[in-house]
Amino acid sequence: MTRKLDLNDIQGNVTRAYGRYSFPFARYYFFHFPNPASGRAFVDTVRTVVTTAARWPKTDQKPEDPSMVQPKPDCTTNIALSFTGLLALGLPVRTLQAFPDEFIEGMKARAFILGDRDPGETERAAEKNKWDAHWDPIWQNNRTSSAPADGDVHMLVTLNAQLAPDTTDKPHPALAERAEWLLAAAKKAGVRHLGGIGAKGDQDYQSASAVFENVGGVNLPTRKEHFGFTDGIGDPVFEGQLSAADEAKAVVGRGKLMGEGWQPLATGEFVLGHPDESQELPPTAPPYEFMRNGTFVAFRKLHENVGTFDRVLKEEAKRYANVANVSDVEAEETLRAKMCGRWSDGVPLAKVPTYQDWRAFQKQHKFDPNTPDLEAYKNHDVYVRSGEARDFRYADDMPGYKCPSGAHIRRVNTRDYLDPLNKTGLDPETGKPHENPDATSALNKRRRILRRGLPYGPSNNEAKDDSTEQGVIMLIMCASLFRQFEFVQQQWIQYGLDFHQGNNTCPLLGRHDRHKRHTIPENPESGKPPYVMSKLDTFVECRGGDYFFVPSMTALRMMAMGIVDPT
């Protein structure tokens, strides 16, 4: 039986990726506390409208616990605080010093680890060359000794909105209303609203929304990001997150793969105060009630160089078409899939490995891109939400013939690939690659992260290049930023050793100023040679962000009242 959580005490964006629950619009506001009293007053006001993890009613399900059910809002509100924000609120030193080192230091100080600045430069050289000059001004001025302390970001407020009634591409009026209320509350409390968003610093908040496409003459929200990949399919499922009925369906391909099949991950991997996969309670700062039911989040603004991506892909596809003797269209789609690990519509290579199989699969499931009508749109959404899009393994494809070992999704979620009993090479008895049907995800289950956030920038109907403002706002949640997020970012995205890729980085998210290769193996039985992409460029750049603590409702009340007592 799954763990029962106090959902009324946990913030709602911990258990829900709002974009999947028909909230395709978001705004992110940032605030600075000039003194503890004004900060506490502001927290006290905003906490009254915070959206909790209480479940939203369903017409086809009777709630397991009616006390844990609330009406679905038109606009959600959630709060997170940086370490400097907790310091500005006047929390006790004993509490502050017990927070994890990476949270205390902040994301900018961890840039070398994350690959956000050139790892070949010393810290002094990086500072001299102004390594963060391409970041948004708000993040350049955050947590730096060369800028006034009043530029520090103390509090992040996230607003997510549903569609306006009777529209398909406009935000609900509740979004603007809540934003107006929020800014008025900040002004009344004496808290400073920070602008400086965007390359020019001329935006007062960070906007985000799903990428919209014209489907049968109507603009509709999609699951795509600006490179054209269907995104956000395999987000983890943990104990207590969902009702028992929903968990049984959602856990397939999103939990941990153990001897008895797919199971939800331990709650403590994502929510503090609960046992994690080591059956231990994650370390927390005193008092115990303060961090229980909270978590950490890395806010990262990732800019996508769409022009560079399109140019490199076309150059490589032209060469690949000659090597593989295929059409330019097949070459480009195949390279996209081999970089990501999924075809552009989200169909995994692990299950549908060839271009011909993929086109047949689309027709079978009736979401052929050549007929982009409303029926195809709905059929595709049904497929992406199903376990069929997520239920696959890698231990049966150790050489990477179906999905390259260095592909993006194999790096960020290794599934059963790292099982110690997996073998590379050929089985001497069969002459084929080794398979391990009993492989588990035991070495992956402590590296999972919850992904929240939305794309930002123009819709797919508008022209884009490297200079236009587009990308993804990443809100990465986990109990340990160091063990989960930073490990994945450094060891699996920016390095390739665990995947037998040497110095090759992730073909989509990795730095490619030095290492520009992505190897695509080919099954010798096909008679085709392997292919090495050798012209990769840096397609995704961080434009700023920081680490934040997402408090429980109890902790928000404690901070607002100034009664955080670690004794």
Coordinates of N, CA, C and O in Angstrom, one line a residue, residues 317 321 326-335 355 358-359:
A317 N 22.6 16.0 -41.4 CA 21.6 15.1 -42.2 C 22.0 14.9 -43.6 O 21.8 13.8 -44.2
A321 N 22.7 11.2 -44.9 CA 21.8 10.7 -46.0 C 22.7 10.0 -47.1 O 22.4 8.9 -47.6
V326 N 19.8 7.2 -47.6 CA 18.4 7.5 -47.3 C 18.1 8.9 -47.8 O 19.0 9.7 -48.1
S327 N 16.8 9.2 -47.8 CA 16.4 10.5 -48.2 C 16.8 11.6 -47.1 O 17.0 11.2 -46.0
D328 N 16.8 12.9 -47.5 CA 17.1 13.9 -46.6 C 16.1 14.0 -45.4 O 16.5 14.3 -44.3
V329 N 14.9 13.8 -45.7 CA 13.8 13.8 -44.7 C 14.1 12.7 -43.7 O 14.0 12.9 -42.5
E330 N 14.3 11.5 -44.1 CA 14.6 10.4 -43.2 C 15.8 10.6 -42.4 O 15.9 10.3 -41.2
A331 N 16.8 11.2 -43.1 CA 18.1 11.4 -42.4 C 17.9 12.4 -41.3 O 18.4 12.2 -40.1
E332 N 17.2 13.5 -41.5 CA 17.0 14.5 -40.5 C 16.2 14.0 -39.3 O 16.5 14.2 -38.2
E333 N 15.1 13.3 -39.6 CA 14.3 12.8 -38.5 C 15.0 11.7 -37.7 O 14.9 11.6 -36.5
T334 N 15.8 10.9 -38.4 CA 16.6 9.8 -37.7 C 17.6 10.5 -36.8 O 17.8 10.0 -35.7
L335 N 18.3 11.5 -37.3 CA 19.3 12.1 -36.4 C 18.7 12.8 -35.2 O 19.2 12.7 -34.1
Y355 N 13.1 4.3 -38.9 CA 12.2 5.3 -39.5 C 11.0 4.7 -40.1 O 9.9 5.2 -39.9
W358 N 8.6 3.7 -37.5 CA 8.0 4.9 -36.8 C 6.8 5.4 -37.7 O 5.7 5.6 -37.1
R359 N 7.0 5.5 -39.0 CA 5.9 6.0 -39.8 C 4.7 5.0 -39.8 O 3.6 5.4 -39.7

